[in-house]
Tab-separated table of C-alpha atoms in Angstrom:
chain	number	residue	atom	x	y	z
A	1	MET	CA	5.260	12.219	-31.511
A	2	PHE	CA	4.045	9.776	-33.728
A	3	ARG	CA	2.734	5.975	-33.571
A	4	ASN	CA	5.135	3.618	-34.042
A	5	GLN	CA	6.046	-0.159	-33.426
A	6	TYR	CA	7.568	0.441	-29.747
A	7	ASP	CA	4.901	2.146	-28.110
A	8	THR	CA	2.376	-0.537	-27.675
A	9	ASP	CA	2.949	-0.867	-24.103
A	10	VAL	CA	5.352	0.238	-21.655
A	11	THR	CA	7.671	-2.544	-21.062
A	12	THR	CA	8.898	-2.369	-24.596
A	13	TRP	CA	12.004	-0.020	-25.637
A	14	SER	CA	12.723	1.566	-28.698
A	15	PRO	CA	15.905	1.291	-30.592
A	16	ALA	CA	16.809	5.002	-29.404
A	17	GLY	CA	16.202	4.030	-25.609
A	18	ARG	CA	13.048	5.162	-25.329
A	19	LEU	CA	9.849	4.212	-23.628
A	20	PHE	CA	6.721	5.871	-25.524
A	21	GLN	CA	4.283	4.907	-23.234
A	22	VAL	CA	5.986	6.584	-20.550
A	23	GLU	CA	6.652	9.779	-22.654
A	24	TYR	CA	2.651	9.611	-23.589
A	25	ALA	CA	1.718	9.626	-20.296
A	26	MET	CA	3.814	12.903	-19.755
A	27	GLU	CA	1.817	14.116	-22.753
A	28	ALA	CA	-1.508	13.677	-20.774
A	29	VAL	CA	0.156	16.210	-18.240
A	30	LYS	CA	0.691	18.762	-20.884
A	31	GLN	CA	-2.970	18.541	-21.928
A	32	GLY	CA	-4.310	19.051	-18.637
A	33	SER	CA	-5.106	22.536	-16.956
A	34	ALA	CA	-2.556	24.683	-15.437
A	35	ALA	CA	-0.890	24.187	-12.283
A	36	ILE	CA	2.010	26.546	-10.678
A	37	GLY	CA	4.231	26.562	-7.773
A	38	LEU	CA	6.421	29.033	-6.049
A	39	ARG	CA	8.164	28.856	-2.794
A	40	SER	CA	10.147	31.201	-0.685
A	41	LYS	CA	12.211	30.405	2.371
A	42	THR	CA	8.868	30.558	4.636
A	43	HIS	CA	5.976	29.625	2.387
A	44	VAL	CA	5.040	27.618	-0.817
A	45	VAL	CA	2.155	28.759	-2.669
A	46	LEU	CA	0.191	26.526	-5.369
A	47	ALA	CA	-2.256	27.801	-8.011
A	48	SER	CA	-4.203	26.049	-10.440
A	49	VAL	CA	-6.698	27.105	-13.391
A	50	ASN	CA	-10.438	25.215	-12.477
A	51	LYS	CA	-12.339	25.350	-15.757
A	52	ALA	CA	-15.154	23.586	-15.531
A	53	ASN	CA	-16.755	21.613	-18.618
A	54	SER	CA	-19.845	23.300	-19.067
A	55	GLU	CA	-21.688	25.689	-17.260
A	56	LEU	CA	-23.723	23.550	-15.745
A	57	SER	CA	-20.991	21.247	-14.278
A	58	SER	CA	-18.832	22.058	-11.103
A	59	HIS	CA	-15.123	22.329	-11.721
A	60	GLN	CA	-12.222	19.556	-10.945
A	61	LYS	CA	-10.733	19.588	-8.048
A	62	LYS	CA	-7.146	20.144	-8.325
A	63	ILE	CA	-5.313	21.052	-5.297
A	64	PHE	CA	-5.184	18.786	-2.399
A	65	LYS	CA	-4.337	19.023	1.311
A	66	VAL	CA	-1.970	16.002	2.066
A	67	ASP	CA	-1.353	16.953	5.683
A	68	ASP	CA	-1.243	20.251	7.523
A	69	HIS	CA	2.445	20.609	6.197
A	70	ILE	CA	2.056	19.487	2.753
A	71	GLY	CA	-0.154	20.091	0.000
A	72	VAL	CA	-0.280	18.898	-3.971
A	73	ALA	CA	-1.512	20.386	-7.335
A	74	ILE	CA	-1.863	18.416	-10.140
A	75	ALA	CA	-2.429	18.684	-13.659
A	76	GLY	CA	-3.277	15.543	-16.234
A	77	LEU	CA	-5.671	12.955	-15.398
A	78	THR	CA	-7.208	14.242	-12.275
A	79	ALA	CA	-8.483	11.002	-11.319
A	80	ASP	CA	-4.824	9.515	-11.205
A	81	GLY	CA	-3.828	12.788	-9.094
A	82	ARG	CA	-6.992	11.819	-6.598
A	83	VAL	CA	-5.552	8.434	-6.208
A	84	LEU	CA	-2.339	9.596	-5.398
A	85	SER	CA	-3.386	12.275	-3.046
A	86	ARG	CA	-4.672	9.197	-1.201
A	87	TYR	CA	-1.738	7.719	-0.998
A	88	MET	CA	0.380	10.702	0.080
A	89	ARG	CA	-2.243	11.438	3.000
A	90	SER	CA	-2.158	7.476	3.922
A	91	GLU	CA	1.560	7.386	4.101
A	92	CYS	CA	1.629	10.690	6.083
A	93	ILE	CA	-0.797	9.446	8.634
A	94	ASN	CA	1.189	6.392	8.958
A	95	TYR	CA	4.464	8.374	9.317
A	96	SER	CA	2.960	10.473	12.017
A	97	TYR	CA	1.402	7.329	13.728
A	98	SER	CA	4.751	5.800	14.225
A	99	TYR	CA	7.358	8.501	14.557
A	100	GLU	CA	4.816	11.063	15.944
A	101	SER	CA	6.136	13.785	13.504
A	102	GLN	CA	5.611	15.201	10.314
A	103	LEU	CA	6.762	13.130	7.116
A	104	PRO	CA	9.437	15.285	5.823
A	105	VAL	CA	8.426	16.423	2.002
A	106	GLY	CA	11.871	14.958	0.362
A	107	ARG	CA	10.521	11.825	1.777
A	108	LEU	CA	7.193	11.419	0.652
A	109	VAL	CA	7.967	12.688	-3.178
A	110	VAL	CA	10.843	9.994	-3.067
A	111	GLN	CA	8.231	7.071	-1.958
A	112	LEU	CA	5.831	8.697	-4.981
A	113	ALA	CA	8.226	8.631	-7.469
A	114	ASP	CA	9.020	4.914	-6.411
A	115	LYS	CA	5.345	4.459	-6.762
A	116	ALA	CA	5.368	5.928	-10.158
A	117	GLN	CA	8.560	4.283	-11.176
A	118	VAL	CA	6.590	0.826	-10.570
A	119	CYS	CA	4.107	1.393	-13.255
A	120	THR	CA	6.795	2.135	-15.818
A	121	GLN	CA	7.839	-1.459	-15.555
A	122	ARG	CA	5.071	-3.734	-15.357
A	123	SER	CA	3.400	-5.001	-18.287
A	124	TRP	CA	0.007	-5.021	-16.602
A	125	LYS	CA	0.058	-1.556	-15.615
A	126	ARG	CA	0.313	1.765	-16.955
A	127	PRO	CA	2.075	4.755	-15.860
A	128	TYR	CA	-0.031	7.432	-13.847
A	129	GLY	CA	-1.077	10.256	-16.016
A	130	VAL	CA	-0.777	12.777	-13.921
A	131	GLY	CA	2.124	15.186	-12.879
A	132	LEU	CA	2.323	16.542	-9.270
A	133	LEU	CA	3.433	19.834	-7.511
A	134	VAL	CA	3.956	18.901	-4.271
A	135	GLY	CA	4.636	21.755	-2.047
A	136	GLY	CA	5.740	21.504	1.731
A	137	LEU	CA	7.094	22.288	4.936
A	138	ASP	CA	9.765	20.507	7.046
A	139	GLU	CA	12.340	20.929	9.018
A	140	SER	CA	15.259	21.715	6.415
A	141	GLY	CA	12.657	24.552	5.168
A	142	ALA	CA	9.970	24.938	2.357
A	143	HIS	CA	10.282	22.851	-0.641
A	144	LEU	CA	8.418	22.435	-3.840
A	145	TYR	CA	9.051	19.367	-5.766
A	146	TYR	CA	7.546	18.447	-9.248
A	147	ASN	CA	6.414	14.413	-9.575
A	148	CYS	CA	6.422	13.019	-13.100
A	149	PRO	CA	4.676	10.116	-14.937
A	150	SER	CA	8.251	8.843	-15.161
A	151	GLY	CA	9.118	8.462	-11.680
A	152	ASN	CA	11.652	11.106	-11.996
A	153	TYR	CA	11.457	14.012	-9.357
A	154	PHE	CA	12.816	17.471	-9.236
A	155	GLU	CA	13.140	20.463	-6.342
A	156	TYR	CA	12.396	23.617	-7.903
A	157	GLN	CA	12.029	27.348	-6.495
A	158	ALA	CA	9.355	27.693	-8.950
A	159	PHE	CA	7.574	25.765	-11.656
A	160	ALA	CA	4.366	25.479	-13.910
A	161	ILE	CA	2.923	22.468	-15.553
A	162	GLY	CA	-0.057	22.057	-18.237
A	163	SER	CA	-1.323	23.653	-20.768
A	164	ARG	CA	0.111	27.159	-21.428
A	165	SER	CA	2.403	26.729	-18.861
A	166	GLN	CA	5.597	28.118	-20.555
A	167	ALA	CA	3.952	31.478	-20.516
A	168	ALA	CA	3.749	31.075	-16.828
A	169	LYS	CA	7.389	29.482	-16.581
A	170	THR	CA	8.766	32.658	-18.722
A	171	TYR	CA	6.984	35.209	-15.975
A	172	MET	CA	8.411	33.355	-13.264
A	173	GLU	CA	12.193	32.815	-14.878
A	174	ARG	CA	12.017	36.300	-15.034
A	175	LYS	CA	11.022	37.073	-11.532
A	176	PHE	CA	12.320	33.845	-9.342
A	177	GLU	CA	15.078	35.349	-7.972
A	178	THR	CA	12.954	37.512	-5.785
A	179	PHE	CA	10.941	34.524	-4.840
A	180	THR	CA	13.137	33.213	-1.704
A	181	GLU	CA	12.900	36.358	0.485
A	182	ALA	CA	9.397	37.484	-1.175
A	183	SER	CA	6.977	38.122	1.869
A	184	ARG	CA	3.751	35.654	1.630
A	185	GLU	CA	1.610	38.382	0.106
A	186	ASN	CA	4.093	38.798	-2.528
A	187	LEU	CA	4.264	35.284	-3.538
A	188	ILE	CA	0.889	35.115	-3.577
A	189	LYS	CA	0.744	37.914	-5.904
A	190	ASP	CA	3.690	36.490	-7.999
A	191	ALA	CA	1.457	33.226	-8.357
A	192	LEU	CA	-1.687	34.843	-9.523
A	193	PHE	CA	0.146	36.726	-11.956
A	194	ALA	CA	1.937	33.732	-13.359
A	195	LEU	CA	-1.534	31.761	-13.402
A	196	ARG	CA	-2.665	34.896	-15.533
A	197	GLU	CA	-0.034	34.303	-17.919
A	198	THR	CA	-1.850	30.902	-18.962
A	199	LEU	CA	-4.759	32.549	-19.381
A	200	GLN	CA	-3.754	34.247	-22.814
A	201	GLY	CA	-5.578	37.104	-22.107
A	202	GLU	CA	-9.022	35.914	-20.031
A	203	LYS	CA	-10.041	37.559	-17.186
A	204	LEU	CA	-8.710	36.168	-14.144
A	205	THR	CA	-11.489	35.802	-11.504
A	206	SER	CA	-11.464	34.008	-8.320
A	207	SER	CA	-14.021	31.333	-10.044
A	208	ILE	CA	-11.659	29.612	-12.438
A	209	CYS	CA	-8.801	29.214	-10.275
A	210	THR	CA	-7.785	28.116	-6.775
A	211	VAL	CA	-4.759	29.358	-4.342
A	212	ALA	CA	-3.402	27.376	-1.468
A	213	VAL	CA	-0.482	28.396	0.601
A	214	VAL	CA	1.680	26.442	3.477
A	215	GLY	CA	3.796	28.061	5.509
A	216	ILE	CA	5.753	28.525	8.867
A	217	GLY	CA	2.974	28.720	11.560
A	218	GLU	CA	0.788	28.536	8.527
A	219	ALA	CA	-1.438	24.904	8.070
A	220	PHE	CA	-1.951	24.232	4.327
A	221	HIS	CA	-5.064	25.383	3.301
A	222	ILE	CA	-6.762	26.636	-0.003
A	223	LEU	CA	-7.784	30.149	0.340
A	224	ASP	CA	-11.551	31.225	-0.027
A	225	LYS	CA	-12.901	32.554	-2.774
A	226	GLU	CA	-13.334	36.271	-1.303
A	227	THR	CA	-9.654	36.316	-0.677
A	228	VAL	CA	-8.538	35.293	-3.595
A	229	GLN	CA	-10.955	37.720	-5.724
A	230	ALA	CA	-9.638	40.590	-3.236
A	231	LEU	CA	-6.025	39.799	-4.126
A	232	ILE	CA	-6.948	40.076	-7.959
A	233	ASN	CA	-8.790	43.241	-7.487
A	234	GLU	CA	-5.899	44.846	-5.784
A	235	PHE	CA	-3.399	44.216	-8.577
A	236	GLU	CA	-5.627	44.856	-11.610
A	237	ILE	CA	-6.689	48.272	-9.876
A	238	ALA	CA	-2.872	48.769	-9.185
A	239	GLY	CA	-2.588	48.016	-13.217
A	240	GLU	CA	-0.875	45.799	-15.127
A	241	GLU	CA	2.585	46.123	-13.480
A	242	ALA	CA	3.496	42.960	-11.397
A	243	PRO	CA	4.254	44.028	-7.651
A	244	ALA	CA	7.440	45.300	-6.665
A	245	ASP	CA	9.353	43.985	-3.804
A	246	GLU	CA	8.364	46.659	-1.035
A	247	THR	CA	5.841	45.505	1.090
A	248	ALA	CA	4.707	48.951	2.346
A	249	PRO	CA	1.448	49.030	0.373
A	250	GLN	CA	0.991	45.582	-0.247
A	251	ASP	CA	-0.898	45.198	3.007
A	252	GLN	CA	-4.062	42.854	1.655
A	253	ASP	CA	-5.538	43.566	4.886
A	254	GLY	CA	-6.243	47.046	4.608
A	255	ASP	CA	-8.076	46.754	1.242
A	256	ALA	CA	-9.960	43.660	1.744
A	257	GLN	CA	-13.309	43.056	3.200
A	258	PRO	CA	-12.916	41.319	6.958
A	259	ALA	CA	-13.405	38.060	4.764
A	260	ALA	CA	-10.094	38.252	3.563
A	261	ALA	CA	-8.279	37.714	7.118
A	262	ASP	CA	-10.103	34.447	7.581
A	263	GLN	CA	-7.722	31.875	6.431
A	264	GLY	CA	-10.059	29.731	6.682
A	265	PRO	CA	-10.185	25.735	6.039
A	266	ALA	CA	-11.091	24.004	2.621
A	267	ASP	CA	-12.930	25.968	0.283
A	268	GLN	CA	-16.401	26.024	1.351
A	269	GLY	CA	-17.847	26.392	-2.080
A	270	VAL	CA	-16.635	23.411	-3.983
A	271	ALA	CA	-19.847	20.956	-4.687
A	272	PRO	CA	-20.237	17.742	-3.772
A	273	MET	CA	-19.681	16.086	-6.402
A	274	ASP	CA	-16.149	17.121	-6.406
A	275	MET	CA	-14.872	14.648	-4.168
B	1	MET	CA	-4.824	-31.550	36.906
B	2	THR	CA	-4.386	-27.415	37.424
B	3	LYS	CA	-4.509	-25.569	34.229
B	4	GLU	CA	-1.141	-23.759	33.528
B	5	HIS	CA	-1.118	-20.203	33.962
B	6	ALA	CA	0.914	-17.480	32.277
B	7	ASN	CA	3.934	-16.471	34.519
B	8	TRP	CA	3.101	-13.028	32.584
B	9	SER	CA	0.308	-11.131	31.690
B	10	PRO	CA	0.209	-8.472	28.931
B	11	TYR	CA	-1.830	-5.873	30.988
B	12	ASP	CA	-1.180	-3.527	33.640
B	13	ASN	CA	-3.677	-1.410	35.462
B	14	ASN	CA	-2.218	2.171	35.577
B	15	GLY	CA	-5.272	3.159	37.991
B	16	GLY	CA	-6.968	6.611	37.797
B	17	THR	CA	-10.398	8.002	37.336
B	18	CYS	CA	-12.342	9.508	34.731
B	19	VAL	CA	-15.615	11.795	34.885
B	20	ALA	CA	-17.719	13.299	32.000
B	21	ILE	CA	-20.888	15.675	32.648
B	22	ALA	CA	-22.989	16.592	29.795
B	23	GLY	CA	-24.934	20.252	30.191
B	24	ALA	CA	-27.352	21.910	27.628
B	25	ASP	CA	-24.401	23.761	25.774
B	26	TYR	CA	-21.224	22.870	27.100
B	27	CYS	CA	-19.465	19.304	28.347
B	28	VAL	CA	-17.160	18.749	31.032
B	29	VAL	CA	-14.470	15.639	30.345
B	30	ALA	CA	-12.339	15.178	33.555
B	31	ALA	CA	-9.584	12.658	34.646
B	32	ASP	CA	-7.027	12.597	37.554
B	33	THR	CA	-3.208	12.922	36.599
B	34	ARG	CA	-1.880	9.964	38.490
B	35	MET	CA	-0.349	7.021	36.690
B	36	SER	CA	0.287	4.103	38.971
B	37	SER	CA	1.534	0.621	39.018
B	38	GLY	CA	0.442	-1.814	41.802
B	39	TYR	CA	1.551	0.567	45.194
B	40	ASN	CA	4.030	2.650	43.223
B	41	ILE	CA	3.425	5.985	41.462
B	42	LEU	CA	5.109	6.167	38.083
B	43	THR	CA	4.086	9.909	37.586
B	44	ARG	CA	1.975	12.538	39.260
B	45	ASP	CA	1.551	14.259	35.828
B	46	TYR	CA	0.083	12.330	32.907
B	47	SER	CA	-2.947	13.288	31.044
B	48	LYS	CA	-5.621	10.753	30.479
B	49	ILE	CA	-7.614	13.131	28.436
B	50	THR	CA	-7.013	13.889	24.552
B	51	GLN	CA	-9.146	16.091	22.238
B	52	LEU	CA	-10.242	13.768	19.253
B	53	ALA	CA	-12.142	16.474	17.334
B	54	ASP	CA	-12.728	20.377	17.832
B	55	LYS	CA	-15.886	19.364	19.763
B	56	CYS	CA	-15.179	16.080	21.212
B	57	ALA	CA	-12.419	15.040	23.956
B	58	MET	CA	-11.959	11.441	25.666
B	59	ALA	CA	-10.729	10.432	28.918
B	60	SER	CA	-9.669	6.851	29.537
B	61	SER	CA	-8.624	5.307	32.807
B	62	GLY	CA	-7.083	1.591	32.668
B	63	PHE	CA	-3.932	0.353	31.023
B	64	GLN	CA	-2.144	3.457	29.376
B	65	ALA	CA	-0.066	2.022	26.892
B	66	ASP	CA	-3.415	0.355	25.351
B	67	VAL	CA	-5.094	3.877	25.900
B	68	ARG	CA	-2.400	5.715	24.232
B	69	ALA	CA	-2.544	3.237	21.297
B	70	LEU	CA	-6.408	3.555	21.113
B	71	GLN	CA	-6.217	7.183	20.918
B	72	LYS	CA	-3.422	7.554	18.148
B	73	HIS	CA	-5.641	5.111	16.557
B	74	LEU	CA	-8.866	7.188	16.828
B	75	GLU	CA	-6.632	10.458	15.842
B	76	ALA	CA	-5.530	8.990	12.697
B	77	ARG	CA	-9.074	7.834	11.782
B	78	HIS	CA	-10.262	11.238	12.536
B	79	LEU	CA	-7.622	12.563	9.837
B	80	ILE	CA	-8.474	10.258	7.178
B	81	TYR	CA	-12.412	11.508	7.693
B	82	GLN	CA	-11.562	14.886	7.664
B	83	HIS	CA	-9.931	14.335	4.403
B	84	GLN	CA	-12.874	12.383	2.923
B	85	HIS	CA	-15.701	14.508	4.435
B	86	ASN	CA	-14.004	17.732	4.234
B	87	LYS	CA	-15.111	18.442	7.904
B	88	GLN	CA	-14.735	17.382	11.443
B	89	MET	CA	-16.421	14.395	13.139
B	90	SER	CA	-19.533	14.730	15.237
B	91	THR	CA	-19.497	13.367	18.375
B	92	PRO	CA	-22.204	10.638	17.759
B	93	ALA	CA	-19.960	9.389	14.776
B	94	MET	CA	-16.674	9.282	17.060
B	95	ALA	CA	-18.847	7.558	19.301
B	96	GLN	CA	-19.631	4.779	17.083
B	97	LEU	CA	-16.282	4.731	15.864
B	98	LEU	CA	-14.818	4.275	19.346
B	99	SER	CA	-17.033	1.478	19.845
B	100	ASN	CA	-16.321	-0.398	16.601
B	101	THR	CA	-12.551	0.066	17.236
B	102	LEU	CA	-12.975	-1.315	20.934
B	103	TYR	CA	-14.896	-4.364	19.527
B	104	TYR	CA	-12.699	-4.814	16.785
B	105	LYS	CA	-10.397	-6.202	19.712
B	106	ARG	CA	-12.832	-8.004	21.037
B	107	PHE	CA	-10.611	-11.052	21.663
B	108	PHE	CA	-7.817	-8.941	22.844
B	109	PRO	CA	-9.403	-6.194	24.265
B	110	TYR	CA	-7.764	-2.619	24.743
B	111	TYR	CA	-7.794	-2.626	28.735
B	112	ALA	CA	-9.120	1.018	28.467
B	113	PHE	CA	-12.624	2.510	30.574
B	114	ASN	CA	-13.550	5.388	28.567
B	115	VAL	CA	-16.036	8.249	28.776
B	116	LEU	CA	-16.489	9.966	25.673
B	117	GLY	CA	-17.978	14.113	26.022
B	118	GLY	CA	-18.576	16.679	23.371
B	119	LEU	CA	-21.242	18.685	21.686
B	120	ASP	CA	-23.647	17.057	19.543
B	121	GLY	CA	-24.571	18.065	15.951
B	122	GLU	CA	-27.243	20.637	17.846
B	123	GLY	CA	-24.490	21.786	19.918
B	124	LYS	CA	-25.945	20.102	23.117
B	125	GLY	CA	-23.691	18.433	25.222
B	126	CYS	CA	-23.610	14.728	25.281
B	127	VAL	CA	-21.615	11.993	27.250
B	128	PHE	CA	-21.091	8.567	25.956
B	129	THR	CA	-19.817	5.432	28.358
B	130	TYR	CA	-17.995	2.597	27.337
B	131	ASP	CA	-16.490	-0.645	28.715
B	132	ALA	CA	-13.497	-2.317	27.468
B	133	VAL	CA	-14.913	-3.991	24.338
B	134	GLY	CA	-17.202	-0.968	23.119
B	135	SER	CA	-20.403	-1.539	24.791
B	136	TYR	CA	-21.725	2.217	24.806
B	137	GLU	CA	-24.647	4.443	25.993
B	138	ARG	CA	-25.137	8.098	25.516
B	139	VAL	CA	-25.778	9.638	29.175
B	140	GLY	CA	-25.953	12.771	30.713
B	141	TYR	CA	-22.745	11.953	33.045
B	142	SER	CA	-20.461	9.441	33.880
B	143	SER	CA	-17.525	8.010	35.467
B	144	GLN	CA	-15.157	5.179	34.860
B	145	GLY	CA	-12.193	4.355	36.639
B	146	SER	CA	-10.677	3.012	40.105
B	147	GLY	CA	-12.801	5.804	41.469
B	148	SER	CA	-15.980	5.478	39.608
B	149	THR	CA	-17.464	3.241	42.584
B	150	LEU	CA	-16.973	6.079	44.617
B	151	ILE	CA	-18.144	8.918	42.156
B	152	MET	CA	-20.864	7.312	40.225
B	153	PRO	CA	-23.550	6.505	43.243
B	154	PHE	CA	-22.780	10.265	44.307
B	155	LEU	CA	-23.578	11.761	40.706
B	156	ASP	CA	-26.766	9.613	40.563
B	157	ASN	CA	-27.546	11.126	43.998
B	158	GLN	CA	-27.104	14.594	42.602
B	159	LEU	CA	-28.181	14.509	39.360
B	160	LYS	CA	-31.696	12.818	39.474
B	161	SER	CA	-33.232	13.329	36.060
B	162	PRO	CA	-30.777	12.425	33.571
B	163	SER	CA	-30.110	9.496	35.545
B	164	PRO	CA	-30.311	6.115	33.472
B	165	LEU	CA	-31.482	4.529	36.628
B	166	LEU	CA	-34.784	6.196	36.585
B	167	LEU	CA	-35.859	4.547	33.251
B	168	PRO	CA	-36.128	5.925	30.859
B	169	ALA	CA	-33.896	9.051	31.702
B	170	LYS	CA	-35.610	12.126	32.174
B	171	ASP	CA	-33.335	14.378	30.276
B	172	ALA	CA	-30.387	13.323	28.459
B	173	VAL	CA	-28.458	16.487	29.638
B	174	THR	CA	-28.017	17.862	33.073
B	175	PRO	CA	-29.973	20.488	34.365
B	176	LEU	CA	-26.699	22.428	35.677
B	177	SER	CA	-24.676	25.455	34.405
B	178	GLU	CA	-21.088	25.206	33.289
B	179	SER	CA	-19.784	26.486	36.487
B	180	GLU	CA	-22.040	24.149	38.909
B	181	ALA	CA	-20.804	21.219	36.657
B	182	LEU	CA	-17.365	21.917	37.213
B	183	ASP	CA	-17.924	22.231	41.018
B	184	LEU	CA	-19.384	19.216	41.042
B	185	VAL	CA	-16.641	17.691	39.252
B	186	LYS	CA	-13.721	19.379	41.472
B	187	THR	CA	-16.027	17.691	44.684
B	188	CYS	CA	-16.644	14.103	43.130
B	189	PHE	CA	-12.515	13.967	42.456
B	190	ALA	CA	-11.851	15.417	45.867
B	191	SER	CA	-13.943	12.996	47.791
B	192	ALA	CA	-12.796	10.074	45.543
B	193	THR	CA	-8.885	11.295	46.427
B	194	GLU	CA	-9.698	10.392	50.053
B	195	ARG	CA	-10.570	6.582	50.067
B	196	ASP	CA	-9.074	5.962	46.159
B	197	ILE	CA	-5.253	5.201	46.836
B	198	TYR	CA	-4.954	5.329	42.841
B	199	THR	CA	-6.725	8.756	42.532
B	200	GLY	CA	-4.796	12.084	43.182
B	201	ASP	CA	-2.284	14.178	42.712
B	202	LYS	CA	-3.714	16.918	40.134
B	203	LEU	CA	-7.446	16.998	38.388
B	204	GLU	CA	-7.498	18.203	34.817
B	205	ILE	CA	-10.489	19.340	33.614
B	206	VAL	CA	-11.426	19.865	29.312
B	207	VAL	CA	-14.463	22.004	29.118
B	208	LEU	CA	-15.977	22.059	25.502
B	209	ASN	CA	-18.707	24.743	24.796
B	210	ALA	CA	-19.675	27.149	21.883
B	211	LYS	CA	-16.273	29.170	22.190
B	212	GLY	CA	-14.003	26.205	21.829
B	213	THR	CA	-12.146	24.225	24.472
B	214	ARG	CA	-10.295	25.285	27.255
B	215	ARG	CA	-8.172	23.195	30.112
B	216	GLU	CA	-8.400	24.029	34.034
B	217	TYR	CA	-6.321	22.270	36.574
B	218	MET	CA	-6.635	21.460	40.665
B	219	GLU	CA	-4.368	19.882	43.069
B	220	LEU	CA	-5.528	17.106	44.581
B	221	ARG	CA	-3.976	15.145	47.681
B	222	LYS	CA	-1.007	13.483	46.880
B	223	ASP	CA	-0.872	10.757	49.338
């Protein structure tokens, strides 16, 4: 994209019917580090690459728990993402307060999309510079949505956003038909494989990625480092092959340390400055 | 020149009694399950106890509509706290939050008489007792509600050292074991049920300790 006279503010149309500021906001998402999501009939897995700016700093938090049944992974301006996560949490809390039941994911993403749209039609605002992969469960099953800065949202079987996300998308395009019926373990492994594609040869370790799961009977939570590393080791030892669909040898509890069985709450290793 | 009075009150008293006792490594929170209005029983099976956090439970007697609203408010606030701090609220923190919440409605109070029980930061039992507008105190044991006038003096007599009447209280917790505390609570309610018409039907007991939370029930007289 190049600078032109129609891109100064968001309330100016170009002659071709484009809003350049909104498109520039979508560029910000493409520049952020990768985040991916995949869903099966019963589970949704979100994963993100967490690169720290330097060895001295901690990494950015890119996956947020919104409620027991919803989580979100972001790419782009993480500050905007944090603010939107806070909004989503607040909406979920208010809904359960009023209706004593969980906010359906489809309702939340519409509210989020409407909120984003407002910023595309006010001269004193700017669009949010963050893309959100919202994964959650409700009465109608498991869902994965992508919310853009433009105010659009789409439902996906699997999606990737951020830098080098095309590599992950290519991997997932090959395999997505297996996702609906995939077991929880295979879904997580596919997420890790897809994430690895975005690293372009760099070694995938649990210190540079975050993985989170939500499923039927399983509240949204971020997997701890040990569990993730154990899964990575398992498939790297098994070779470069992506996991087959049969679940027999895939039982993670057989390989991993006792820590792997502990699907505890949020990541304990996160430094305080991440909030 | 008599003052004109409302022909309607926003409050009702649904009766009932609550008790909490703190020990060295546990806390017992108990309440009867009778909900009444005037001389009528609305239901024999209504819980007045809610678990606000992993290690914190609250029992409230008074106007149950206000109690339920208060419980929902605190639950929502606890969720926000967990999102912001990445951990559960401690019982002393919840105690302060409850006090502030009650005082916020100083001029249209929650008609709720609360006892908060749980484990503090060190794993010791703690009980906090409240009035309707948020005045609170940490104690070793307390009771609230229609049977409290019958139960409280009995507990003061049986549990001398943590009694706040012996100023300052020698201990913040009772020297009882968990099973002794449970027996004491059951005795209190069996006695209160005899003379207080608003207390009876069933006793619900929540026990919080290092192993987690468990619930126990005991039948009470239904008359």
